[in-house]
Amino acid sequence: MEKAEYKEGIAAIGIDLGGTKTEAVLLSPDNTILFRGRKPTLREGGYEAVVLQVAEMVKEASAKLSPNIPYTVGIGIPGSIDSVTGLVRNANSTCLIGHPLQGDLERLLGHPVSVRNDADCFTLAECRAGAGQGFGLVFGVIMGTGCGGGICINGEVREGPHRIAGEWGHYSVDPNGAECYCGNRGCVETLISGSGVEEAFFREFGERLTMDEIVSRARRGEEHSVLAFDRFLDAFGRCLGGLISILDPDAVVLGGGLSNIDELYDAGSERVRRYAFHERITTPILKNALGDSAGVFGAAWIGQR
Ligand SMILES: [Zn+2]
């Protein structure tokens, strides 16, 4: 294949390491897409298989560049890196937990690597090129299998001394709630993530339904799903309303599979306004504009810092 060429600057490789799929992008300095790839994540193979696959995808992308062209590598993961130990923590891809992902990738690639939470990557991408453009302080939310958050201030992601800024998903809001893999009970993630709602439904009604099924049955007026969906919207309002009271962001951008639930933007947002500490909350709660692509672009841009 012909090698990508351009005049000057540093190229950027981004990898979005998800629970089910891993995506790669190679961007030129002016953000032209030079290469994109997507593979199912080799989760069954455990940590070793996942790390090797990510390294292979980085090599595949970098092979599209002439050897003299410099590039950065950014990886977005569904978890965070402990600021002291450098080990992955609180990842809902649990095979990553406790491993020095950044160090292992750098050793395999012989190249510096930045590893960040996927919600940080999502928020940065939406602020630079999506629904968060033009807003000063943006809180980005990923609601999917898990639930995460990221804070972007004037185009820069806030990381914090413990590298946990925006880690809203593991804010414990219900001491009597479900156990979470992070060790707490009743985390935001157990209330408003797809897996959390599905588990709660099973505990209460003894039936295994997917989030999609719960939503569509609720829309048809089926009693149990109506109840579960109303609780979901109420928890969304309470958790996000509290967050808005603390951060008072200029905008909130929703991402992840659950961001396609239309009710979040009317009935859900109404609950947010009810719970936030102001009578006339006007904070825009916006659907993402980049869809599935936000994570991989954000990972590439995070790597450039
Ligand atoms: Zn938790």
PDB file of C-alpha atoms and ligand atoms in Angstrom:
ATOM      1  CA  MET A   1       0.000   0.000   0.000  1.00  0.00           C
ATOM      2  CA  GLU A   2       1.119   3.549  -0.705  1.00  0.00           C
ATOM      3  CA  LYS A   3       2.588   5.313   2.339  1.00  0.00           C
ATOM      4  CA  ALA A   4       0.799   8.384   3.678  1.00  0.00           C
ATOM      5  CA  GLU A   5       2.805  11.583   3.154  1.00  0.00           C
ATOM      6  CA  TYR A   6       2.316  15.151   4.286  1.00  0.00           C
ATOM      7  CA  LYS A   7       4.480  18.223   4.706  1.00  0.00           C
ATOM      8  CA  GLU A   8       5.123  18.661   8.441  1.00  0.00           C
ATOM      9  CA  GLY A   9       3.945  17.978  11.963  1.00  0.00           C
ATOM     10  CA  ILE A  10       3.249  14.881  14.008  1.00  0.00           C
ATOM     11  CA  ALA A  11       0.717  12.200  13.121  1.00  0.00           C
ATOM     12  CA  ALA A  12      -1.575  10.731  15.793  1.00  0.00           C
ATOM     13  CA  ILE A  13      -2.685   7.147  16.341  1.00  0.00           C
ATOM     14  CA  GLY A  14      -5.744   6.610  18.505  1.00  0.00           C
ATOM     15  CA  ILE A  15      -7.033   3.295  19.855  1.00  0.00           C
ATOM     16  CA  ASP A  16     -10.436   2.927  21.479  1.00  0.00           C
ATOM     17  CA  LEU A  17     -10.222  -0.282  23.494  1.00  0.00           C
ATOM     18  CA  GLY A  18     -13.816  -1.240  24.195  1.00  0.00           C
ATOM     19  CA  GLY A  19     -15.404  -4.214  25.879  1.00  0.00           C
ATOM     20  CA  THR A  20     -16.591  -5.748  22.616  1.00  0.00           C
ATOM     21  CA  LYS A  21     -14.633  -3.970  19.871  1.00  0.00           C
ATOM     22  CA  THR A  22     -11.328  -2.181  19.481  1.00  0.00           C
ATOM     23  CA  GLU A  23     -10.973   0.641  16.970  1.00  0.00           C
ATOM     24  CA  ALA A  24      -7.891   2.338  15.535  1.00  0.00           C
ATOM     25  CA  VAL A  25      -7.415   5.600  13.673  1.00  0.00           C
ATOM     26  CA  LEU A  26      -4.374   7.311  12.169  1.00  0.00           C
ATOM     27  CA  LEU A  27      -4.671  11.088  11.795  1.00  0.00           C
ATOM     28  CA  SER A  28      -2.381  13.477   9.941  1.00  0.00           C
ATOM     29  CA  PRO A  29      -1.456  16.739  11.770  1.00  0.00           C
ATOM     30  CA  ASP A  30      -4.409  18.476  10.068  1.00  0.00           C
ATOM     31  CA  ASN A  31      -6.715  15.667  11.260  1.00  0.00           C
ATOM     32  CA  THR A  32      -7.136  13.990   7.898  1.00  0.00           C
ATOM     33  CA  ILE A  33      -7.996  10.322   8.453  1.00  0.00           C
ATOM     34  CA  LEU A  34      -5.186   8.265   6.937  1.00  0.00           C
ATOM     35  CA  PHE A  35      -6.332   4.873   8.248  1.00  0.00           C
ATOM     36  CA  ARG A  36      -9.160   3.329  10.254  1.00  0.00           C
ATOM     37  CA  GLY A  37      -9.533  -0.212  11.563  1.00  0.00           C
ATOM     38  CA  ARG A  38     -11.905  -2.127  13.831  1.00  0.00           C
ATOM     39  CA  LYS A  39     -11.656  -5.598  15.388  1.00  0.00           C
ATOM     40  CA  PRO A  40     -13.602  -7.562  18.005  1.00  0.00           C
ATOM     41  CA  THR A  41     -11.770  -7.244  21.351  1.00  0.00           C
ATOM     42  CA  LEU A  42     -10.115 -10.556  22.276  1.00  0.00           C
ATOM     43  CA  ARG A  43     -11.537 -10.432  25.762  1.00  0.00           C
ATOM     44  CA  GLU A  44     -11.844 -14.214  26.145  1.00  0.00           C
ATOM     45  CA  GLY A  45      -8.069 -14.441  25.644  1.00  0.00           C
ATOM     46  CA  GLY A  46      -7.521 -12.384  28.784  1.00  0.00           C
ATOM     47  CA  TYR A  47      -5.153  -9.496  29.383  1.00  0.00           C
ATOM     48  CA  GLU A  48      -2.232 -10.872  27.326  1.00  0.00           C
ATOM     49  CA  ALA A  49      -4.345 -11.317  24.210  1.00  0.00           C
ATOM     50  CA  VAL A  50      -5.888  -7.848  24.534  1.00  0.00           C
ATOM     51  CA  VAL A  51      -2.509  -6.132  24.946  1.00  0.00           C
ATOM     52  CA  LEU A  52      -0.993  -7.960  21.989  1.00  0.00           C
ATOM     53  CA  GLN A  53      -3.983  -7.076  19.840  1.00  0.00           C
ATOM     54  CA  VAL A  54      -3.748  -3.367  20.719  1.00  0.00           C
ATOM     55  CA  ALA A  55      -0.015  -3.392  19.943  1.00  0.00           C
ATOM     56  CA  GLU A  56      -0.703  -5.068  16.584  1.00  0.00           C
ATOM     57  CA  MET A  57      -3.323  -2.462  15.717  1.00  0.00           C
ATOM     58  CA  VAL A  58      -0.903   0.374  16.563  1.00  0.00           C
ATOM     59  CA  LYS A  59       1.746  -1.266  14.362  1.00  0.00           C
ATOM     60  CA  GLU A  60      -0.756  -1.716  11.541  1.00  0.00           C
ATOM     61  CA  ALA A  61      -1.602   2.009  11.687  1.00  0.00           C
ATOM     62  CA  SER A  62       1.999   3.217  12.011  1.00  0.00           C
ATOM     63  CA  ALA A  63       2.996   1.021   9.031  1.00  0.00           C
ATOM     64  CA  LYS A  64       0.876   3.338   6.867  1.00  0.00           C
ATOM     65  CA  LEU A  65       3.358   6.160   7.586  1.00  0.00           C
ATOM     66  CA  SER A  66       6.798   6.622   6.045  1.00  0.00           C
ATOM     67  CA  PRO A  67       9.433   5.562   8.632  1.00  0.00           C
ATOM     68  CA  ASN A  68      10.717   9.137   9.166  1.00  0.00           C
ATOM     69  CA  ILE A  69       7.305  10.560  10.139  1.00  0.00           C
ATOM     70  CA  PRO A  70       6.843  11.027  13.935  1.00  0.00           C
ATOM     71  CA  TYR A  71       3.578  10.018  15.594  1.00  0.00           C
ATOM     72  CA  THR A  72       1.904   9.892  18.996  1.00  0.00           C
ATOM     73  CA  VAL A  73      -0.138   7.007  20.427  1.00  0.00           C
ATOM     74  CA  GLY A  74      -3.203   7.484  22.636  1.00  0.00           C
ATOM     75  CA  ILE A  75      -5.316   4.644  24.051  1.00  0.00           C
ATOM     76  CA  GLY A  76      -8.793   5.063  25.508  1.00  0.00           C
ATOM     77  CA  ILE A  77      -9.875   2.359  27.971  1.00  0.00           C
ATOM     78  CA  PRO A  78     -13.052   1.726  29.984  1.00  0.00           C
ATOM     79  CA  GLY A  79     -11.222   2.348  33.266  1.00  0.00           C
ATOM     80  CA  SER A  80      -8.553   4.571  34.754  1.00  0.00           C
ATOM     81  CA  ILE A  81      -4.847   4.400  35.548  1.00  0.00           C
ATOM     82  CA  ASP A  82      -3.810   4.609  39.205  1.00  0.00           C
ATOM     83  CA  SER A  83      -1.711   7.768  39.568  1.00  0.00           C
ATOM     84  CA  VAL A  84       0.646   6.055  42.048  1.00  0.00           C
ATOM     85  CA  THR A  85       1.045   2.485  40.795  1.00  0.00           C
ATOM     86  CA  GLY A  86       0.402   2.979  37.074  1.00  0.00           C
ATOM     87  CA  LEU A  87      -1.949  -0.021  37.164  1.00  0.00           C
ATOM     88  CA  VAL A  88      -5.408  -0.094  35.580  1.00  0.00           C
ATOM     89  CA  ARG A  89      -8.261   0.247  38.070  1.00  0.00           C
ATOM     90  CA  ASN A  90     -12.055   0.277  37.940  1.00  0.00           C
ATOM     91  CA  ALA A  91     -12.240  -1.066  34.387  1.00  0.00           C
ATOM     92  CA  ASN A  92     -15.491  -2.675  33.346  1.00  0.00           C
ATOM     93  CA  SER A  93     -13.304  -4.716  31.000  1.00  0.00           C
ATOM     94  CA  THR A  94     -12.160  -6.405  34.194  1.00  0.00           C
ATOM     95  CA  CYS A  95      -9.318  -8.373  32.565  1.00  0.00           C
ATOM     96  CA  LEU A  96      -7.360  -5.075  32.447  1.00  0.00           C
ATOM     97  CA  ILE A  97      -7.614  -4.439  36.212  1.00  0.00           C
ATOM     98  CA  GLY A  98      -4.326  -4.541  38.095  1.00  0.00           C
ATOM     99  CA  HIS A  99      -2.139  -4.599  34.982  1.00  0.00           C
ATOM    100  CA  PRO A 100       0.480  -2.013  33.902  1.00  0.00           C
ATOM    101  CA  LEU A 101      -1.147  -1.499  30.498  1.00  0.00           C
ATOM    102  CA  GLN A 102       0.805   1.610  29.569  1.00  0.00           C
ATOM    103  CA  GLY A 103       4.170   0.087  30.496  1.00  0.00           C
ATOM    104  CA  ASP A 104       3.415  -3.185  28.723  1.00  0.00           C
ATOM    105  CA  LEU A 105       2.361  -1.406  25.525  1.00  0.00           C
ATOM    106  CA  GLU A 106       5.409   0.869  25.585  1.00  0.00           C
ATOM    107  CA  ARG A 107       7.644  -2.179  25.942  1.00  0.00           C
ATOM    108  CA  LEU A 108       5.932  -4.000  23.088  1.00  0.00           C
ATOM    109  CA  LEU A 109       5.943  -0.958  20.796  1.00  0.00           C
ATOM    110  CA  GLY A 110       9.193   0.737  21.794  1.00  0.00           C
ATOM    111  CA  HIS A 111       7.233   3.989  21.672  1.00  0.00           C
ATOM    112  CA  PRO A 112       5.610   6.291  24.303  1.00  0.00           C
ATOM    113  CA  VAL A 113       1.895   5.679  24.868  1.00  0.00           C
ATOM    114  CA  SER A 114      -0.778   7.724  26.661  1.00  0.00           C
ATOM    115  CA  VAL A 115      -3.587   5.746  28.293  1.00  0.00           C
ATOM    116  CA  ARG A 116      -6.751   7.534  29.407  1.00  0.00           C
ATOM    117  CA  ASN A 117     -10.269   6.830  30.469  1.00  0.00           C
ATOM    118  CA  ASP A 118     -12.619   6.449  27.492  1.00  0.00           C
ATOM    119  CA  ALA A 119     -15.001   9.055  28.927  1.00  0.00           C
ATOM    120  CA  ASP A 120     -12.150  11.609  28.887  1.00  0.00           C
ATOM    121  CA  CYS A 121     -11.497  10.708  25.244  1.00  0.00           C
ATOM    122  CA  PHE A 122     -15.196  10.983  24.409  1.00  0.00           C
ATOM    123  CA  THR A 123     -15.520  14.379  26.105  1.00  0.00           C
ATOM    124  CA  LEU A 124     -12.428  15.810  24.420  1.00  0.00           C
ATOM    125  CA  ALA A 125     -13.600  14.657  20.985  1.00  0.00           C
ATOM    126  CA  GLU A 126     -17.102  16.070  21.425  1.00  0.00           C
ATOM    127  CA  CYS A 127     -15.627  19.393  22.620  1.00  0.00           C
ATOM    128  CA  ARG A 128     -13.241  19.656  19.696  1.00  0.00           C
ATOM    129  CA  ALA A 129     -15.433  18.397  16.901  1.00  0.00           C
ATOM    130  CA  GLY A 130     -18.899  17.510  18.183  1.00  0.00           C
ATOM    131  CA  ALA A 131     -21.809  18.655  20.338  1.00  0.00           C
ATOM    132  CA  GLY A 132     -19.581  20.297  22.976  1.00  0.00           C
ATOM    133  CA  GLN A 133     -17.984  22.796  20.596  1.00  0.00           C
ATOM    134  CA  GLY A 134     -18.201  26.395  21.800  1.00  0.00           C
ATOM    135  CA  PHE A 135     -18.938  25.545  25.449  1.00  0.00           C
ATOM    136  CA  GLY A 136     -16.371  26.409  28.149  1.00  0.00           C
ATOM    137  CA  LEU A 137     -16.902  23.662  30.723  1.00  0.00           C
ATOM    138  CA  VAL A 138     -18.404  20.441  29.424  1.00  0.00           C
ATOM    139  CA  PHE A 139     -19.297  17.317  31.365  1.00  0.00           C
ATOM    140  CA  GLY A 140     -19.269  14.305  29.061  1.00  0.00           C
ATOM    141  CA  VAL A 141     -21.160  11.174  30.052  1.00  0.00           C
ATOM    142  CA  ILE A 142     -20.848   7.698  28.609  1.00  0.00           C
ATOM    143  CA  MET A 143     -23.883   5.577  29.391  1.00  0.00           C
ATOM    144  CA  GLY A 144     -23.552   2.109  27.953  1.00  0.00           C
ATOM    145  CA  THR A 145     -22.676  -1.233  29.522  1.00  0.00           C
ATOM    146  CA  GLY A 146     -20.995   0.900  32.196  1.00  0.00           C
ATOM    147  CA  CYS A 147     -21.170   4.577  33.069  1.00  0.00           C
ATOM    148  CA  GLY A 148     -18.320   7.078  33.029  1.00  0.00           C
ATOM    149  CA  GLY A 149     -17.751  10.807  32.937  1.00  0.00           C
ATOM    150  CA  GLY A 150     -15.165  13.312  31.783  1.00  0.00           C
ATOM    151  CA  ILE A 151     -14.614  17.026  32.319  1.00  0.00           C
ATOM    152  CA  CYS A 152     -13.292  19.296  29.599  1.00  0.00           C
ATOM    153  CA  ILE A 153     -12.440  22.917  30.405  1.00  0.00           C
ATOM    154  CA  ASN A 154     -11.818  25.273  27.485  1.00  0.00           C
ATOM    155  CA  GLY A 155     -10.776  22.412  25.244  1.00  0.00           C
ATOM    156  CA  GLU A 156      -8.536  20.657  27.795  1.00  0.00           C
ATOM    157  CA  VAL A 157      -9.443  17.530  29.722  1.00  0.00           C
ATOM    158  CA  ARG A 158      -9.227  17.918  33.477  1.00  0.00           C
ATOM    159  CA  GLU A 159      -7.300  14.943  34.842  1.00  0.00           C
ATOM    160  CA  GLY A 160      -6.715  15.804  38.509  1.00  0.00           C
ATOM    161  CA  PRO A 161      -3.989  14.762  40.975  1.00  0.00           C
ATOM    162  CA  HIS A 162      -5.462  11.260  41.295  1.00  0.00           C
ATOM    163  CA  ARG A 163      -6.432  11.051  37.619  1.00  0.00           C
ATOM    164  CA  ILE A 164     -10.067  10.510  38.541  1.00  0.00           C
ATOM    165  CA  ALA A 165     -11.674  13.847  37.568  1.00  0.00           C
ATOM    166  CA  GLY A 166     -15.164  13.188  36.220  1.00  0.00           C
ATOM    167  CA  GLU A 167     -15.275   9.592  37.548  1.00  0.00           C
ATOM    168  CA  TRP A 168     -18.925   9.969  38.257  1.00  0.00           C
ATOM    169  CA  GLY A 169     -19.874   6.361  37.504  1.00  0.00           C
ATOM    170  CA  HIS A 170     -18.452   5.144  40.812  1.00  0.00           C
ATOM    171  CA  TYR A 171     -19.973   7.804  42.990  1.00  0.00           C
ATOM    172  CA  SER A 172     -21.882   5.775  45.589  1.00  0.00           C
ATOM    173  CA  VAL A 173     -25.378   7.244  45.870  1.00  0.00           C
ATOM    174  CA  ASP A 174     -27.292   4.377  47.512  1.00  0.00           C
ATOM    175  CA  PRO A 175     -25.773   2.596  50.558  1.00  0.00           C
ATOM    176  CA  ASN A 176     -28.434  -0.121  50.206  1.00  0.00           C
ATOM    177  CA  GLY A 177     -27.909  -0.453  46.474  1.00  0.00           C
ATOM    178  CA  ALA A 178     -26.378  -3.227  44.425  1.00  0.00           C
ATOM    179  CA  GLU A 179     -22.751  -4.236  44.929  1.00  0.00           C
ATOM    180  CA  CYS A 180     -20.398  -2.788  42.319  1.00  0.00           C
ATOM    181  CA  TYR A 181     -17.168  -4.362  41.073  1.00  0.00           C
ATOM    182  CA  CYS A 182     -15.308  -1.288  42.395  1.00  0.00           C
ATOM    183  CA  GLY A 183     -16.073  -2.395  45.972  1.00  0.00           C
ATOM    184  CA  ASN A 184     -18.792   0.175  46.734  1.00  0.00           C
ATOM    185  CA  ARG A 185     -22.544  -0.230  46.787  1.00  0.00           C
ATOM    186  CA  GLY A 186     -25.124   1.710  44.831  1.00  0.00           C
ATOM    187  CA  CYS A 187     -22.720   3.478  42.453  1.00  0.00           C
ATOM    188  CA  VAL A 188     -24.201   5.707  39.755  1.00  0.00           C
ATOM    189  CA  GLU A 189     -23.163   2.959  37.308  1.00  0.00           C
ATOM    190  CA  THR A 190     -25.393   0.400  39.066  1.00  0.00           C
ATOM    191  CA  LEU A 191     -28.399   2.718  38.591  1.00  0.00           C
ATOM    192  CA  ILE A 192     -28.111   4.191  35.102  1.00  0.00           C
ATOM    193  CA  SER A 193     -25.899   1.869  33.030  1.00  0.00           C
ATOM    194  CA  GLY A 194     -27.457  -0.753  30.773  1.00  0.00           C
ATOM    195  CA  SER A 195     -26.022  -3.615  32.817  1.00  0.00           C
ATOM    196  CA  GLY A 196     -27.089  -1.978  36.088  1.00  0.00           C
ATOM    197  CA  VAL A 197     -30.708  -1.534  34.968  1.00  0.00           C
ATOM    198  CA  GLU A 198     -30.816  -5.097  33.572  1.00  0.00           C
ATOM    199  CA  GLU A 199     -29.476  -6.550  36.841  1.00  0.00           C
ATOM    200  CA  ALA A 200     -31.928  -4.523  38.935  1.00  0.00           C
ATOM    201  CA  PHE A 201     -34.773  -5.732  36.735  1.00  0.00           C
ATOM    202  CA  PHE A 202     -33.710  -9.339  37.193  1.00  0.00           C
ATOM    203  CA  ARG A 203     -33.370  -8.963  40.975  1.00  0.00           C
ATOM    204  CA  GLU A 204     -36.829  -7.466  41.313  1.00  0.00           C
ATOM    205  CA  PHE A 205     -38.843  -9.331  38.683  1.00  0.00           C
ATOM    206  CA  GLY A 206     -36.818 -12.519  38.105  1.00  0.00           C
ATOM    207  CA  GLU A 207     -36.715 -11.972  34.345  1.00  0.00           C
ATOM    208  CA  ARG A 208     -33.637 -11.407  32.171  1.00  0.00           C
ATOM    209  CA  LEU A 209     -34.341  -8.556  29.762  1.00  0.00           C
ATOM    210  CA  THR A 210     -31.901  -6.395  27.839  1.00  0.00           C
ATOM    211  CA  MET A 211     -31.984  -2.617  28.292  1.00  0.00           C
ATOM    212  CA  ASP A 212     -33.437  -2.323  24.770  1.00  0.00           C
ATOM    213  CA  GLU A 213     -36.251  -4.694  25.718  1.00  0.00           C
ATOM    214  CA  ILE A 214     -36.953  -2.827  28.954  1.00  0.00           C
ATOM    215  CA  VAL A 215     -37.165   0.485  27.066  1.00  0.00           C
ATOM    216  CA  SER A 216     -39.405  -0.828  24.269  1.00  0.00           C
ATOM    217  CA  ARG A 217     -41.690  -2.671  26.716  1.00  0.00           C
ATOM    218  CA  ALA A 218     -41.941   0.481  28.846  1.00  0.00           C
ATOM    219  CA  ARG A 219     -43.007   2.420  25.761  1.00  0.00           C
ATOM    220  CA  ARG A 220     -45.731  -0.185  25.195  1.00  0.00           C
ATOM    221  CA  GLY A 221     -46.899   0.316  28.764  1.00  0.00           C
ATOM    222  CA  GLU A 222     -45.851  -3.049  30.233  1.00  0.00           C
ATOM    223  CA  GLU A 223     -46.028  -2.633  33.994  1.00  0.00           C
ATOM    224  CA  HIS A 224     -42.662  -3.935  35.206  1.00  0.00           C
ATOM    225  CA  SER A 225     -40.734  -2.181  32.464  1.00  0.00           C
ATOM    226  CA  VAL A 226     -42.632   1.083  33.021  1.00  0.00           C
ATOM    227  CA  LEU A 227     -41.566   0.941  36.681  1.00  0.00           C
ATOM    228  CA  ALA A 228     -37.927   0.083  35.867  1.00  0.00           C
ATOM    229  CA  PHE A 229     -37.699   2.739  33.167  1.00  0.00           C
ATOM    230  CA  ASP A 230     -39.197   5.393  35.430  1.00  0.00           C
ATOM    231  CA  ARG A 231     -36.638   4.526  38.108  1.00  0.00           C
ATOM    232  CA  PHE A 232     -33.891   4.746  35.513  1.00  0.00           C
ATOM    233  CA  LEU A 233     -35.027   8.241  34.425  1.00  0.00           C
ATOM    234  CA  ASP A 234     -35.369   9.319  38.050  1.00  0.00           C
ATOM    235  CA  ALA A 235     -31.865   8.040  38.916  1.00  0.00           C
ATOM    236  CA  PHE A 236     -30.530   9.820  35.829  1.00  0.00           C
ATOM    237  CA  GLY A 237     -32.160  13.043  37.029  1.00  0.00           C
ATOM    238  CA  ARG A 238     -30.930  12.686  40.592  1.00  0.00           C
ATOM    239  CA  CYS A 239     -27.352  11.736  39.670  1.00  0.00           C
ATOM    240  CA  LEU A 240     -26.945  14.313  36.908  1.00  0.00           C
ATOM    241  CA  GLY A 241     -28.849  16.989  38.818  1.00  0.00           C
ATOM    242  CA  GLY A 242     -26.456  16.571  41.747  1.00  0.00           C
ATOM    243  CA  LEU A 243     -23.486  16.701  39.427  1.00  0.00           C
ATOM    244  CA  ILE A 244     -24.758  19.907  37.807  1.00  0.00           C
ATOM    245  CA  SER A 245     -25.199  21.444  41.263  1.00  0.00           C
ATOM    246  CA  ILE A 246     -21.524  20.801  41.979  1.00  0.00           C
ATOM    247  CA  LEU A 247     -19.938  21.568  38.619  1.00  0.00           C
ATOM    248  CA  ASP A 248     -22.476  23.934  36.997  1.00  0.00           C
ATOM    249  CA  PRO A 249     -21.180  23.047  33.531  1.00  0.00           C
ATOM    250  CA  ASP A 250     -21.999  25.041  30.395  1.00  0.00           C
ATOM    251  CA  ALA A 251     -23.243  21.857  28.732  1.00  0.00           C
ATOM    252  CA  VAL A 252     -23.607  18.116  29.282  1.00  0.00           C
ATOM    253  CA  VAL A 253     -23.021  15.759  26.340  1.00  0.00           C
ATOM    254  CA  LEU A 254     -24.369  12.212  26.483  1.00  0.00           C
ATOM    255  CA  GLY A 255     -22.668   9.313  24.718  1.00  0.00           C
ATOM    256  CA  GLY A 256     -22.734   5.515  24.743  1.00  0.00           C
ATOM    257  CA  GLY A 257     -25.549   3.229  23.622  1.00  0.00           C
ATOM    258  CA  LEU A 258     -28.069   4.593  26.118  1.00  0.00           C
ATOM    259  CA  SER A 259     -27.649   8.130  24.750  1.00  0.00           C
ATOM    260  CA  ASN A 260     -29.995   7.005  21.941  1.00  0.00           C
ATOM    261  CA  ILE A 261     -32.908   6.825  24.410  1.00  0.00           C
ATOM    262  CA  ASP A 262     -34.992   9.869  23.392  1.00  0.00           C
ATOM    263  CA  GLU A 263     -36.715  10.133  26.775  1.00  0.00           C
ATOM    264  CA  LEU A 264     -33.418  11.209  28.396  1.00  0.00           C
ATOM    265  CA  TYR A 265     -33.699  14.526  26.574  1.00  0.00           C
ATOM    266  CA  ASP A 266     -37.247  15.370  27.689  1.00  0.00           C
ATOM    267  CA  ALA A 267     -38.589  13.383  30.683  1.00  0.00           C
ATOM    268  CA  GLY A 268     -35.040  12.613  31.914  1.00  0.00           C
ATOM    269  CA  SER A 269     -33.875  16.204  31.549  1.00  0.00           C
ATOM    270  CA  GLU A 270     -37.005  17.354  33.369  1.00  0.00           C
ATOM    271  CA  ARG A 271     -35.938  15.154  36.316  1.00  0.00           C
ATOM    272  CA  VAL A 272     -32.448  16.672  36.144  1.00  0.00           C
ATOM    273  CA  ARG A 273     -33.958  20.126  36.499  1.00  0.00           C
ATOM    274  CA  ARG A 274     -36.094  18.929  39.398  1.00  0.00           C
ATOM    275  CA  TYR A 275     -33.095  17.643  41.363  1.00  0.00           C
ATOM    276  CA  ALA A 276     -30.531  20.361  40.561  1.00  0.00           C
ATOM    277  CA  PHE A 277     -30.030  23.124  43.113  1.00  0.00           C
ATOM    278  CA  HIS A 278     -31.637  25.906  41.094  1.00  0.00           C
ATOM    279  CA  GLU A 279     -35.221  26.585  40.049  1.00  0.00           C
ATOM    280  CA  ARG A 280     -34.427  27.489  36.472  1.00  0.00           C
ATOM    281  CA  ILE A 281     -31.650  25.178  35.346  1.00  0.00           C
ATOM    282  CA  THR A 282     -30.934  25.837  31.668  1.00  0.00           C
ATOM    283  CA  THR A 283     -27.883  23.551  31.240  1.00  0.00           C
ATOM    284  CA  PRO A 284     -28.133  22.044  27.732  1.00  0.00           C
ATOM    285  CA  ILE A 285     -28.196  18.222  27.884  1.00  0.00           C
ATOM    286  CA  LEU A 286     -27.069  17.271  24.407  1.00  0.00           C
ATOM    287  CA  LYS A 287     -26.807  14.106  22.406  1.00  0.00           C
ATOM    288  CA  ASN A 288     -23.310  13.448  21.066  1.00  0.00           C
ATOM    289  CA  ALA A 289     -22.611  14.431  17.469  1.00  0.00           C
ATOM    290  CA  LEU A 290     -19.795  12.013  16.651  1.00  0.00           C
ATOM    291  CA  GLY A 291     -21.506   8.728  17.547  1.00  0.00           C
ATOM    292  CA  ASP A 292     -19.199   5.757  17.940  1.00  0.00           C
ATOM    293  CA  SER A 293     -16.272   7.710  16.459  1.00  0.00           C
ATOM    294  CA  ALA A 294     -15.779  10.052  19.426  1.00  0.00           C
ATOM    295  CA  GLY A 295     -13.753   7.539  21.439  1.00  0.00           C
ATOM    296  CA  VAL A 296     -11.133   6.799  18.832  1.00  0.00           C
ATOM    297  CA  PHE A 297     -10.634  10.457  17.776  1.00  0.00           C
ATOM    298  CA  GLY A 298     -10.448  11.521  21.413  1.00  0.00           C
ATOM    299  CA  ALA A 299      -7.824   8.824  22.074  1.00  0.00           C
ATOM    300  CA  ALA A 300      -5.731  10.147  19.174  1.00  0.00           C
ATOM    301  CA  TRP A 301      -6.008  13.755  20.440  1.00  0.00           C
ATOM    302  CA  ILE A 302      -5.297  12.756  24.052  1.00  0.00           C
ATOM    303  CA  GLY A 303      -2.054  11.183  22.828  1.00  0.00           C
ATOM    304  CA  GLN A 304      -0.919  14.508  21.352  1.00  0.00           C
ATOM    305  CA  ARG A 305      -0.803  16.260  24.718  1.00  0.00           C
TER     306      ARG A 305
HETATM  307 ZN    ZN B   1     -18.632   1.292  41.528  1.00  0.00          ZN
END
